[in-house]
Short mmCIF file of C-alpha atoms and ligand atoms in Angstrom, two decimals:
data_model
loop_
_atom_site.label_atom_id
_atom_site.label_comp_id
_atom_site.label_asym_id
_atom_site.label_seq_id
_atom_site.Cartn_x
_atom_site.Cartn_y
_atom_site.Cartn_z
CA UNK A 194 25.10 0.66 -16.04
CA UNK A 195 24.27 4.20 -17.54
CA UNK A 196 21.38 4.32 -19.89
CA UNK A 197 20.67 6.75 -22.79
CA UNK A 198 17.49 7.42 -23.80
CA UNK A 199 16.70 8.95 -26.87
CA UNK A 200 13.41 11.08 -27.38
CA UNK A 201 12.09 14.05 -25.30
CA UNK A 202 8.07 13.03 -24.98
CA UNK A 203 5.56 11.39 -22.32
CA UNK A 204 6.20 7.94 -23.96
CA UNK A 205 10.41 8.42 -23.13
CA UNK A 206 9.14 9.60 -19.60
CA UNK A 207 7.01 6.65 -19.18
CA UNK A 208 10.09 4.45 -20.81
CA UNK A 209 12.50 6.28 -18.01
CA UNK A 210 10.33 6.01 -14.89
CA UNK A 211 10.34 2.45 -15.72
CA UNK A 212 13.92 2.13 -16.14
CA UNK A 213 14.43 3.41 -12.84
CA UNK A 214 12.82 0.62 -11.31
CA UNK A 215 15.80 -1.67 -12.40
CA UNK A 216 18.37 -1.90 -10.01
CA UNK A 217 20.71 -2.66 -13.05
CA UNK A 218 20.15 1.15 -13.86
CA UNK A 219 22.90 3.62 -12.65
CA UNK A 220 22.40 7.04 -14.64
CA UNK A 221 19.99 7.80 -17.09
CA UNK A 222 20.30 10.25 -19.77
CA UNK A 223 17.68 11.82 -21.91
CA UNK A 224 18.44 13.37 -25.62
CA UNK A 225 16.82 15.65 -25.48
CA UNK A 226 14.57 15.66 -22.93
CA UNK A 227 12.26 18.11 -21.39
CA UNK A 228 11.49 20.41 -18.55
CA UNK A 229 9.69 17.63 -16.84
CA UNK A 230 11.95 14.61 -17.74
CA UNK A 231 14.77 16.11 -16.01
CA UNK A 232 12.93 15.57 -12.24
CA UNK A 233 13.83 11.89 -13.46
CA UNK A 234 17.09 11.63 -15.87
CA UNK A 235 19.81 14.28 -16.75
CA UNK A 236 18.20 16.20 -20.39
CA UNK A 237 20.98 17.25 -22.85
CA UNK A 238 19.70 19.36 -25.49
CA UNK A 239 20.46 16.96 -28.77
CA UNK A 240 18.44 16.53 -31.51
CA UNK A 241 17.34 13.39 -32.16
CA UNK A 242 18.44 13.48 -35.86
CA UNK A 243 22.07 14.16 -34.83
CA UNK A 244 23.53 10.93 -34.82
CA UNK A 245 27.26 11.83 -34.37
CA UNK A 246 26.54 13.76 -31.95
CA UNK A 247 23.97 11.77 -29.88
CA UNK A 248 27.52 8.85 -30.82
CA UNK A 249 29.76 10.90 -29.52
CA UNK A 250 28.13 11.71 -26.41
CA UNK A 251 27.48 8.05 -25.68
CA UNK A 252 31.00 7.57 -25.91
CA UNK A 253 32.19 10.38 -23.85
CA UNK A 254 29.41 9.26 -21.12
CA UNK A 255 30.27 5.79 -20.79
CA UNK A 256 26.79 4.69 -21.99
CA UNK A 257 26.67 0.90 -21.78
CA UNK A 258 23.14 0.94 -23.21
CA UNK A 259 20.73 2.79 -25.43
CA UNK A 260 17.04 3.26 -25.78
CA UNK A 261 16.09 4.87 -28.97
CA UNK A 262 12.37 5.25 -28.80
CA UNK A 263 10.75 7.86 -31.72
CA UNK A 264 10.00 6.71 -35.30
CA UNK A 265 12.25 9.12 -37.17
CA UNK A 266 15.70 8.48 -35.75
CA UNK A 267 14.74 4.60 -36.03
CA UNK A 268 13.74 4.68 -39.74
CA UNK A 269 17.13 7.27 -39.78
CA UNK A 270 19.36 4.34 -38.64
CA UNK A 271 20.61 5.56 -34.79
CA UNK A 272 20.33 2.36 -34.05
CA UNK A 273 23.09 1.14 -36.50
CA UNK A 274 24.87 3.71 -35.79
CA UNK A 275 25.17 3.57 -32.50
CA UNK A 276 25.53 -0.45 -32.48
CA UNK A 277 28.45 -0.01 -34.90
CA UNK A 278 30.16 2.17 -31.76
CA UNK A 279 29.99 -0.19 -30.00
CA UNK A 280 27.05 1.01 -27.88
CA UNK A 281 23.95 -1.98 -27.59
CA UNK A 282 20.50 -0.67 -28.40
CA UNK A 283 16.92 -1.28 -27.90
CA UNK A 284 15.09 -0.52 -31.77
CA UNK A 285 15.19 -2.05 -35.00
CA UNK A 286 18.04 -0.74 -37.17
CA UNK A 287 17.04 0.92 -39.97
CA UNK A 288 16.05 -2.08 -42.19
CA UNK A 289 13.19 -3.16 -39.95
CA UNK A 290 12.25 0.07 -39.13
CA UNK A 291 11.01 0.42 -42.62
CA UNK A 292 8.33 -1.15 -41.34
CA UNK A 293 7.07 1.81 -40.36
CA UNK A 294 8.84 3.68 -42.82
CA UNK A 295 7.52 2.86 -45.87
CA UNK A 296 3.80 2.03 -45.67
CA UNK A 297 3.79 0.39 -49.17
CA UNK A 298 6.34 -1.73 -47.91
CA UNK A 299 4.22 -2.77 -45.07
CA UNK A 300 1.55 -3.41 -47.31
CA UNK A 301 3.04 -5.44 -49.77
CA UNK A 302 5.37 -7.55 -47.06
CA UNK A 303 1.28 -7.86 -45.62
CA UNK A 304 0.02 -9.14 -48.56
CA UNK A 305 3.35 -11.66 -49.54
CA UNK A 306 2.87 -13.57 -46.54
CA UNK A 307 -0.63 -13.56 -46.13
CA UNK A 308 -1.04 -11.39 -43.08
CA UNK A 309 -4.36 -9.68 -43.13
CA UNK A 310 -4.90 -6.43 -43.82
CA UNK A 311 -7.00 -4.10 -46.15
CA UNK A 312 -7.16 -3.97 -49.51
CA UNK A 313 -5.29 -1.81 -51.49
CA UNK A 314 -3.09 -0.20 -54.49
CA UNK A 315 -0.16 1.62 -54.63
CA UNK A 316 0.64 4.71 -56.87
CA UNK A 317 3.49 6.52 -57.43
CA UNK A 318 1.92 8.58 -60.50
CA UNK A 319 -0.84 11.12 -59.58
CA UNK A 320 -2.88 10.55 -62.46
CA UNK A 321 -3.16 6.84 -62.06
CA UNK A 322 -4.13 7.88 -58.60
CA UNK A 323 -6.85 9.94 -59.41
CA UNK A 324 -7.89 7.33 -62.37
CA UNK A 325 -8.23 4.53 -59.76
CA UNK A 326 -10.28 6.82 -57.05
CA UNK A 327 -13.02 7.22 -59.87
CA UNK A 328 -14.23 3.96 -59.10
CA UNK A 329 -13.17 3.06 -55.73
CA UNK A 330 -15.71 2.56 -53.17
CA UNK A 331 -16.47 4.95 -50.38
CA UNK A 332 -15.48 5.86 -48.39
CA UNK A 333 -11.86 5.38 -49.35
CA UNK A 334 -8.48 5.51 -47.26
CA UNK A 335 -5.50 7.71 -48.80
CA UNK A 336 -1.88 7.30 -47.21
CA UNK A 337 1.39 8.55 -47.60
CA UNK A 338 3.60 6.33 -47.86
CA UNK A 339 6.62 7.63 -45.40
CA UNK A 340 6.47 9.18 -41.82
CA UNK A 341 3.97 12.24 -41.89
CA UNK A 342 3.79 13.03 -38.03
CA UNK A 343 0.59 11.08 -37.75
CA UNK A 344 -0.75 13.33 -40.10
CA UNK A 345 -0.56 10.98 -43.09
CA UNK A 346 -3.68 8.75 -43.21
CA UNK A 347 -6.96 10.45 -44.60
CA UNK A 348 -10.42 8.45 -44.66
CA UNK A 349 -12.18 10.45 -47.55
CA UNK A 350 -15.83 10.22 -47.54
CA UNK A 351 -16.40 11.88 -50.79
CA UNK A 352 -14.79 11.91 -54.37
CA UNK A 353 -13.55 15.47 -54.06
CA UNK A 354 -12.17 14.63 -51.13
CA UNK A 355 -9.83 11.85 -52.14
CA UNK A 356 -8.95 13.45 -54.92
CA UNK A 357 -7.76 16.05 -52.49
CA UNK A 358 -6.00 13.83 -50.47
CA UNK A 359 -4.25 13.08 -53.49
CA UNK A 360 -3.44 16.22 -54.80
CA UNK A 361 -1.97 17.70 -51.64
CA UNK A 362 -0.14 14.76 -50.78
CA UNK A 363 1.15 13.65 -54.86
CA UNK A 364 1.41 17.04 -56.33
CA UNK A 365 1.94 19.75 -53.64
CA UNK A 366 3.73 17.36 -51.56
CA UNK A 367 2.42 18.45 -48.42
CA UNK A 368 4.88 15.69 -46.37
CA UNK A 369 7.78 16.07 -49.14
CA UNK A 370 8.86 13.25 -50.44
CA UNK A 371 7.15 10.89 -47.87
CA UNK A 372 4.42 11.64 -49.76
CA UNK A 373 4.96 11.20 -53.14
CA UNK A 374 4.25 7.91 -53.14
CA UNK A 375 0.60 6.69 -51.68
CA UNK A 376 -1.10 3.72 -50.88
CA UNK A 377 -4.98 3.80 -51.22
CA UNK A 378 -7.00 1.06 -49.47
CA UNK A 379 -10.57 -0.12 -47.99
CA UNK A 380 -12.01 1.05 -45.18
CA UNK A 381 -12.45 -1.21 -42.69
CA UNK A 382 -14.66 -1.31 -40.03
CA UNK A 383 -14.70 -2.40 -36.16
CA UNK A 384 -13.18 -1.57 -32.92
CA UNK A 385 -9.35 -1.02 -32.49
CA UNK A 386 -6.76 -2.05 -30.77
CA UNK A 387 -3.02 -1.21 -30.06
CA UNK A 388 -0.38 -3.93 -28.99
CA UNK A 389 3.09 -3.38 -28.44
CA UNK A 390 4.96 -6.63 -28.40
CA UNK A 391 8.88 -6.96 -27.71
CA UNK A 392 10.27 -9.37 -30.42
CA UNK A 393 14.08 -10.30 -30.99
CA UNK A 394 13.24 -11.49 -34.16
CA UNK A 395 12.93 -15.19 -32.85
CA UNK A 396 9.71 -14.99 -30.42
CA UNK A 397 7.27 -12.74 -29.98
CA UNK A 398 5.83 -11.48 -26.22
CA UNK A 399 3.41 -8.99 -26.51
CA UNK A 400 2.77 -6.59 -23.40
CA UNK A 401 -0.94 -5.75 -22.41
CA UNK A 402 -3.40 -4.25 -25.29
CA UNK A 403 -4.78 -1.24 -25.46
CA UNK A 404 -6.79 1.45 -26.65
CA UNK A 405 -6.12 4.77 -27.93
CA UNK A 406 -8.51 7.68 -28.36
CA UNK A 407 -6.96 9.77 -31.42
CA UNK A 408 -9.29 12.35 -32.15
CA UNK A 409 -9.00 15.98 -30.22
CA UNK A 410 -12.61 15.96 -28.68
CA UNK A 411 -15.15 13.95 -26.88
CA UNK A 412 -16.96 11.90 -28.49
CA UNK A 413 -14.03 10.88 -30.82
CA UNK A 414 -15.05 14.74 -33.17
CA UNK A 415 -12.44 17.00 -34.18
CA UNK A 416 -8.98 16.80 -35.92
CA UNK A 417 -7.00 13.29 -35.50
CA UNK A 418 -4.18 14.09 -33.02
CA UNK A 419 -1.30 12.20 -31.70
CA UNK A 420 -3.32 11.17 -29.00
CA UNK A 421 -5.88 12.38 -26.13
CA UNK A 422 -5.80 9.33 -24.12
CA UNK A 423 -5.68 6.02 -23.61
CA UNK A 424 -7.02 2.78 -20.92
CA UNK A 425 -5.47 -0.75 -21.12
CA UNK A 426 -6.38 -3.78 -20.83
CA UNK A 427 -8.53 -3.11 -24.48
CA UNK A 428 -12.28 -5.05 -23.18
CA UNK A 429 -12.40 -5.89 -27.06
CA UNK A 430 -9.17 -7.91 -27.21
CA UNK A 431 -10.28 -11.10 -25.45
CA UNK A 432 -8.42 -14.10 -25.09
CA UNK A 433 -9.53 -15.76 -28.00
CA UNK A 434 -8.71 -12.66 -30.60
CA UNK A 435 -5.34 -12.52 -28.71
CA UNK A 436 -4.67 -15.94 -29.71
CA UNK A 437 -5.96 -15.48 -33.47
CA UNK A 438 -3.88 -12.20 -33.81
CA UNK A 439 -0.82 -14.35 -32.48
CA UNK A 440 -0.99 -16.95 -35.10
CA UNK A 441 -2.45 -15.35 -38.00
CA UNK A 442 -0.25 -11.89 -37.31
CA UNK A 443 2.24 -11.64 -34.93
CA UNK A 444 4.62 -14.42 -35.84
CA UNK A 445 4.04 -14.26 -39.25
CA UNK A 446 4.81 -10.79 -39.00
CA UNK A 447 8.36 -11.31 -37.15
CA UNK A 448 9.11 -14.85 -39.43
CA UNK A 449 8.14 -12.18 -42.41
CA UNK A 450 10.75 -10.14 -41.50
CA UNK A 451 13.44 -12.44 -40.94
CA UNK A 452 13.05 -14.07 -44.35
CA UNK A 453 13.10 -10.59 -46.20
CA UNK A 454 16.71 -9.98 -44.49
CA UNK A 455 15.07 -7.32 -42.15
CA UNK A 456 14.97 -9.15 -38.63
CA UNK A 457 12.95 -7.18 -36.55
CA UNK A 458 14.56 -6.16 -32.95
CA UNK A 459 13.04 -3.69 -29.87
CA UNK A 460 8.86 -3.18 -29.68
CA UNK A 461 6.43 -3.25 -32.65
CA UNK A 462 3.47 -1.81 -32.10
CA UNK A 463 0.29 -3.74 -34.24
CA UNK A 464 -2.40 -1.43 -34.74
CA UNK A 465 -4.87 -3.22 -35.26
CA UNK A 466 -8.84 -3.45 -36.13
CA UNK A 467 -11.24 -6.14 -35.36
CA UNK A 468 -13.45 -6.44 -38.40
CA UNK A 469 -16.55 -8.90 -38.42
CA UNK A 470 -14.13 -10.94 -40.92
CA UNK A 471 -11.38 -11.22 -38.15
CA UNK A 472 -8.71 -9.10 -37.15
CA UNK A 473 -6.74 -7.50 -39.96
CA UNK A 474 -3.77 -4.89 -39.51
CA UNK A 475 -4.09 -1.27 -39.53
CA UNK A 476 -0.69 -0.14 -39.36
CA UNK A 477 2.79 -1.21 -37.62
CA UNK A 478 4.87 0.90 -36.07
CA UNK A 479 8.60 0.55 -34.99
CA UNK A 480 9.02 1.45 -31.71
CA UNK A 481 6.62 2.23 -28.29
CA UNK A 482 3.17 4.18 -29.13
CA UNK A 483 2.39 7.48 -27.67
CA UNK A 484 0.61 7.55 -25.50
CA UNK A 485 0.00 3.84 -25.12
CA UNK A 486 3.49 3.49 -23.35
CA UNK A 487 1.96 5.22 -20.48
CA UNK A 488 -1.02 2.87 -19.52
CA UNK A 489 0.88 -0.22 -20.92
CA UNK A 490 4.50 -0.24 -18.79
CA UNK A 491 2.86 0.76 -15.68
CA UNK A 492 1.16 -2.35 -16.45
CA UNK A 493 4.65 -4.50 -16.75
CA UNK A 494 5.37 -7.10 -13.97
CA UNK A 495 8.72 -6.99 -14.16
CA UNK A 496 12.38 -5.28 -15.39
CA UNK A 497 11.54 -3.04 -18.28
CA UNK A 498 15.32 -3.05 -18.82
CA UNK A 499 16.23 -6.85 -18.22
CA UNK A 500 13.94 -7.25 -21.13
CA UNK A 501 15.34 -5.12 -23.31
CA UNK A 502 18.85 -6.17 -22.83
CA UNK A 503 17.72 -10.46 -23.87
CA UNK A 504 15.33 -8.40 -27.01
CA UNK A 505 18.98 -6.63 -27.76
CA UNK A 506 20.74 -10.56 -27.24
CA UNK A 507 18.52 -12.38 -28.52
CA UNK A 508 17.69 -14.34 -25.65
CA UNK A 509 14.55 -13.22 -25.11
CA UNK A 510 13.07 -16.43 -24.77
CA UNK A 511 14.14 -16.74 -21.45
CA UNK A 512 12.91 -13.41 -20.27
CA UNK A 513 9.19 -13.67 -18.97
CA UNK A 514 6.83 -11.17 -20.08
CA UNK A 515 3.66 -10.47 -17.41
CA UNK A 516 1.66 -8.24 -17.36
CA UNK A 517 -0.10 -6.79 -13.89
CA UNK A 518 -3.93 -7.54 -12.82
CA UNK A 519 -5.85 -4.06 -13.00
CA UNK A 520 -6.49 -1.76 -15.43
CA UNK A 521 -5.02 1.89 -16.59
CA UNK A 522 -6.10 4.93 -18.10
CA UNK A 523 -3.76 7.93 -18.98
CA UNK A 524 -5.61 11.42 -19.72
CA UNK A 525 -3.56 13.67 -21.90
CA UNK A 526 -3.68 17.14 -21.13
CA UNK A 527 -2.67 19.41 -23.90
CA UNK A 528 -2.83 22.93 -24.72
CA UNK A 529 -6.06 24.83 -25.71
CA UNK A 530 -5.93 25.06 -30.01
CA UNK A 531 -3.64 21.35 -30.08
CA UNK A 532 -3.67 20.32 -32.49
CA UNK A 533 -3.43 23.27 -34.59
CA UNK A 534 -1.93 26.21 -33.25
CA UNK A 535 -1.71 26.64 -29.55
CA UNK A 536 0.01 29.29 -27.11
CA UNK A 537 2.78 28.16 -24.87
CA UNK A 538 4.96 29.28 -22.01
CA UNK A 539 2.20 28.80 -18.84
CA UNK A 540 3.25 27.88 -15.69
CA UNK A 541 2.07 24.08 -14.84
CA UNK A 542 1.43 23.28 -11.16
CA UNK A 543 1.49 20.00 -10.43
CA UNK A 544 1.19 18.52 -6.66
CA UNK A 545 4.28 16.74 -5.58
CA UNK A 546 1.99 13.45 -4.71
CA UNK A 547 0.83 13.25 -8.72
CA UNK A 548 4.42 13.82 -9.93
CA UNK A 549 5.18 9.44 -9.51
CA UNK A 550 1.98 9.35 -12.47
CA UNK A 551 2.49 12.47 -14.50
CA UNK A 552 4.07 11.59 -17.91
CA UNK A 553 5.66 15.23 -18.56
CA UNK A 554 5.28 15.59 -23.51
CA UNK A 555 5.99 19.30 -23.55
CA UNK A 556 7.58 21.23 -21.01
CA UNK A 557 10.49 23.74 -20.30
CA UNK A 558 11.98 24.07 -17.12
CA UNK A 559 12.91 27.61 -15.49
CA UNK A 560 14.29 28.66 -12.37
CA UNK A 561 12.80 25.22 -11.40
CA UNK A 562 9.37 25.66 -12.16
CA UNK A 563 7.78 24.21 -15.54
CA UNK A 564 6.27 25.92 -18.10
CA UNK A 565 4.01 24.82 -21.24
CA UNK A 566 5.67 24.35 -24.21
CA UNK A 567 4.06 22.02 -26.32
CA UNK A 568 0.68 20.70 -28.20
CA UNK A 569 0.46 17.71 -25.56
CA UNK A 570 1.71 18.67 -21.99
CA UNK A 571 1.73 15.93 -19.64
CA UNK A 572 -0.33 12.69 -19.48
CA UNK A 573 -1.26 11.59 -16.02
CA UNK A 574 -1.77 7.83 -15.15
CA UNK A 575 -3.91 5.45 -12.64
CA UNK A 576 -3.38 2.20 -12.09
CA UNK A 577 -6.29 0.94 -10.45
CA UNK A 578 -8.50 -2.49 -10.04
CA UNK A 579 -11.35 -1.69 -12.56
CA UNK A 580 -11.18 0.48 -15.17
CA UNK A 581 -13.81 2.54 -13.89
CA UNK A 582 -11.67 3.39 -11.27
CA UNK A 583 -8.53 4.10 -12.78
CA UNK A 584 -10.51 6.39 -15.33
CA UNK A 585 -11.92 7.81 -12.03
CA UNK A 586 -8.83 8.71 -10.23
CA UNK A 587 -6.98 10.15 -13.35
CA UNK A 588 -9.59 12.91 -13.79
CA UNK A 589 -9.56 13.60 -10.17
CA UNK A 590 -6.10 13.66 -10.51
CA UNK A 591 -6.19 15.89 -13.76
CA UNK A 592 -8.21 18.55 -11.88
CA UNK A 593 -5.58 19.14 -9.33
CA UNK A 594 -3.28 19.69 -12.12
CA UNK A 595 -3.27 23.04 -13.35
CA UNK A 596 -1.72 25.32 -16.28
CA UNK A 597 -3.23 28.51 -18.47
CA UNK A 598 -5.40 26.87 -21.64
CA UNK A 599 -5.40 23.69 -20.36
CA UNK A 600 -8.02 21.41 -22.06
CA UNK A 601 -8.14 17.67 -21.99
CA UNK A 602 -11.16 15.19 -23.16
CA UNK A 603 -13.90 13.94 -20.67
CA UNK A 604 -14.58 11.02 -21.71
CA UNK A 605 -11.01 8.55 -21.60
CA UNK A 606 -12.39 5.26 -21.88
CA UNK A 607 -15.96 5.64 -22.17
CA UNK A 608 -16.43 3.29 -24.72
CA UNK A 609 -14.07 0.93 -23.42
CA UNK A 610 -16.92 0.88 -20.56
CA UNK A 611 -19.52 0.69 -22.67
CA UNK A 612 -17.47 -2.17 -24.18
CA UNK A 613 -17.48 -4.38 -20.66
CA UNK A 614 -21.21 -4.53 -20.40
P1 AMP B 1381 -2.61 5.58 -38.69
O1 AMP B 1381 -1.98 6.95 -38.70
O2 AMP B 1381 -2.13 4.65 -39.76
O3 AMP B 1381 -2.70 5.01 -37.32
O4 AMP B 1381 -4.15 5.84 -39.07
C1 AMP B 1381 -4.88 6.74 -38.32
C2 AMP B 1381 -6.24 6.18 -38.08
O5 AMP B 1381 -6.94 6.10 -39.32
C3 AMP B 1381 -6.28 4.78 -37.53
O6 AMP B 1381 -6.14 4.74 -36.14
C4 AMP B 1381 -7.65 4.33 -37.96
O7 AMP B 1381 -8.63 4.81 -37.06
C5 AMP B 1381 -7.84 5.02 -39.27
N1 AMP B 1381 -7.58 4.10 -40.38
C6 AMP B 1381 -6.40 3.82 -40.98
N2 AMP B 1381 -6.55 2.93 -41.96
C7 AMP B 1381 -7.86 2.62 -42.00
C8 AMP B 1381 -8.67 1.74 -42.80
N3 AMP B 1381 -8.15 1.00 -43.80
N4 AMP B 1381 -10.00 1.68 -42.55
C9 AMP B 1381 -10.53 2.43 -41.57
N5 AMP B 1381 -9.85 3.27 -40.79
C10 AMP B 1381 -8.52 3.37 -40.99
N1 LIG B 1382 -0.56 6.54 -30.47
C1 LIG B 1382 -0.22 6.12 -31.77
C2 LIG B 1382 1.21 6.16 -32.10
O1 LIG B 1382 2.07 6.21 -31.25
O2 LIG B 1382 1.52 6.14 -33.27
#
């Protein structure tokens, strides 16, 4: 059967290298797809936001399956409209995906059923905003409430700076209209942890958990990014937490859902924070993190796409879930300046024995060589016993790899280390 895949990053790379794996898996298309995506799936240059188009292309392609894998063309409704084609998808339709969408949402769905999570008010008048920061404790957590390219959460340590937060977000609507509305919350405290669980609404079966390292430079300083790296299995989510997040989070979460009308289908991603009063949620997303995808389905003992296809039929019961022995670590390597402003357009060399582990973000191809073209370039992956060693053999492999500006963080999975002793 030919696949579509809809997305153009290192987590749809990661998402298509598995899919290959499946012998169910005839063709697989990428919308768009980059320079470095097309070694491993034929890249048409759609946007992701076009649903007619990315529809009619399905149709014309004889696409017996889809794979719609960013935030904003889930919380846009691809997914229904694809389904109503005719086409079967993996992602929530547009109703669950407002799980990510709408942040009060989240919030207040969190605090209906008795999911933990912070503490926290919503505003949709600035002045009320600013009234309540006066004697909220810092430091303080401001967040828009829509999609803000990861750019939406601020953790103000000072009054001026909340108030800030505010402002830019409320009044000079910085993310538009995503913004106008903001949730402000505690700050919690305590190690994090990603997990991305398949659900079709009925059971939950999450895949390994892991740990993302956000910030642009070592020692977790600098601007928050979409992320620099990351290792799974997370040393901080042990059995027992796994078990407590199961009961006290993850079902609730996908029962939740189902009562409010809004059954969740495809992978939700629980971002999540151990505090010293038990794990609480930090976010959900709708859909595969970036780059978690890349240490967590190389990870997957089994068909990536036979478990989509029960998550999409709702027989996902059946479909066993395991998850590798070993441990992962991806290093992103980005462009100097990411994530502000960065210069693109250098050629990336890459050795043809790395290119099975290289997770290509932002790339152009030319003449058949690649070139830079994009904040986060490639991410490149080892899958080793320990964690030591798979942290090891990604930065030997990220040496070999080379491209103008090139800067990536040293220390992938340092405290994860730290974390095991
Ligand atoms: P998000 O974009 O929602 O993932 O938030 C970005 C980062 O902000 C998270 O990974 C956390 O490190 C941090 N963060 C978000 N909410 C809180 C909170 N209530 N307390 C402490 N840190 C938070
Ligand atoms: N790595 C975090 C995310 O995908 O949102």
């Amino acid at each position: 059967m030919d696949v579509l895949v809809v997305g153009g990053g290192g987590r749809e790379h990661a998402i298509i290298k598995k899919l290959k794996e499946s012998k169910d898996v005839g063709k697989i298309y990428a919308l768009p797809g980059n320079g470095g995506i097309a070694l491993d799936a034929i890249c048409c240059d759609i946007n992701v936001m076009d649903f007619e188009k990315i529809k009619a292309f399905a149709l014309e392609n004889n696409i017996g399956y889809a794979v719609v894998a960013p935030d904003d063309p889930l919380v846009g409704g691809c997914v229904d409209v694809l389904t109503e084609a005719g086409i079967p998808c993996f992602g929530p339709n547009a109703k669950a995906a407002i799980i990510e969408g709408s942040k009060i949402f989240s919030k207040n769905l969190m605090k209906k059923y008795g999911i933990p999570t912070a503490e926290y008010e919503t505003f949709d008048d600035a002045g009320k905003a600013l009234e309540y920061l006066e004697k909220a404790p810092l430091p303080t957590v401001i967040k828009a409430d829509g999609l803000a390219l990861g750019k939406g959460v601020v953790i103000a340590e000072t009054l001026p700076d909340a108030k800030n937060a505010v402002y830019e977000m409320m009044q000079n609507k910085k993310f538009g209209k995503n913004g106008e509305r903001v949730v402000i919350e505690e700050f919690l405290t305590g190690p994090e942890v990603s997990v991305l669980a398949f659900t079709d609404g009925n059971v939950v079966k999450p895949m390994v958990s892991s740990m993302d390292h956000k910030r642009a430079h070592d020692g977790d300083t600098g601007l928050n990014t979409g992320g620099m790296g990351t290792i799974a299995p997370n040393p901080y989510y042990t059995e027992e937490i796994a078990q407590r997040c199961m009961d006290e989070i993850f079902i609730p979460t996908i029962e939740a859902m189902k009562k409010e009308g809004r059954t969740f289908k495809g992978c939700l991603y629980f971002g999540l924070m151990l505090t010293e009063s038990g794990p609480k949620v930090i976010e959900y997303n709708c859909r595969f993190g970036d780059p978690e995808t890349q240490v967590v389905l190389p990870l997957l003992d089994g068909d990536l796409f036979e478990i989509m296809r029960a998550v999409t039929e709702e027989r996902l019961k059946d479909v066993p879930v395991k998850i590798k022995d070993g441990s992962a670590c991806c290093v992103i390597m980005a462009s100097d300046g990411y994530p502000q402003s960065y210069e693109k357009g250098f050629e990336i060399d890459i050795p043809e024995n790395l290119l099975n582990r290289v997770y290509v973000a932002g790339a152009k191809e030319k003449d058949g060589k690649l070139y830079t073209n994009g904040g986060r370039v490639l991410g490149v992956t080892s899958v080793e016993k320990t964690l030591k060693d798979a942290i090891n053999a990604s930065y030997k492999a990220a040496e070999k790899i080379h491209f103008a500006n090139a800067f990536y963080r040293k220390d992938i999975g340092k405290r994860a280390l730290e974390a095991k002793k």
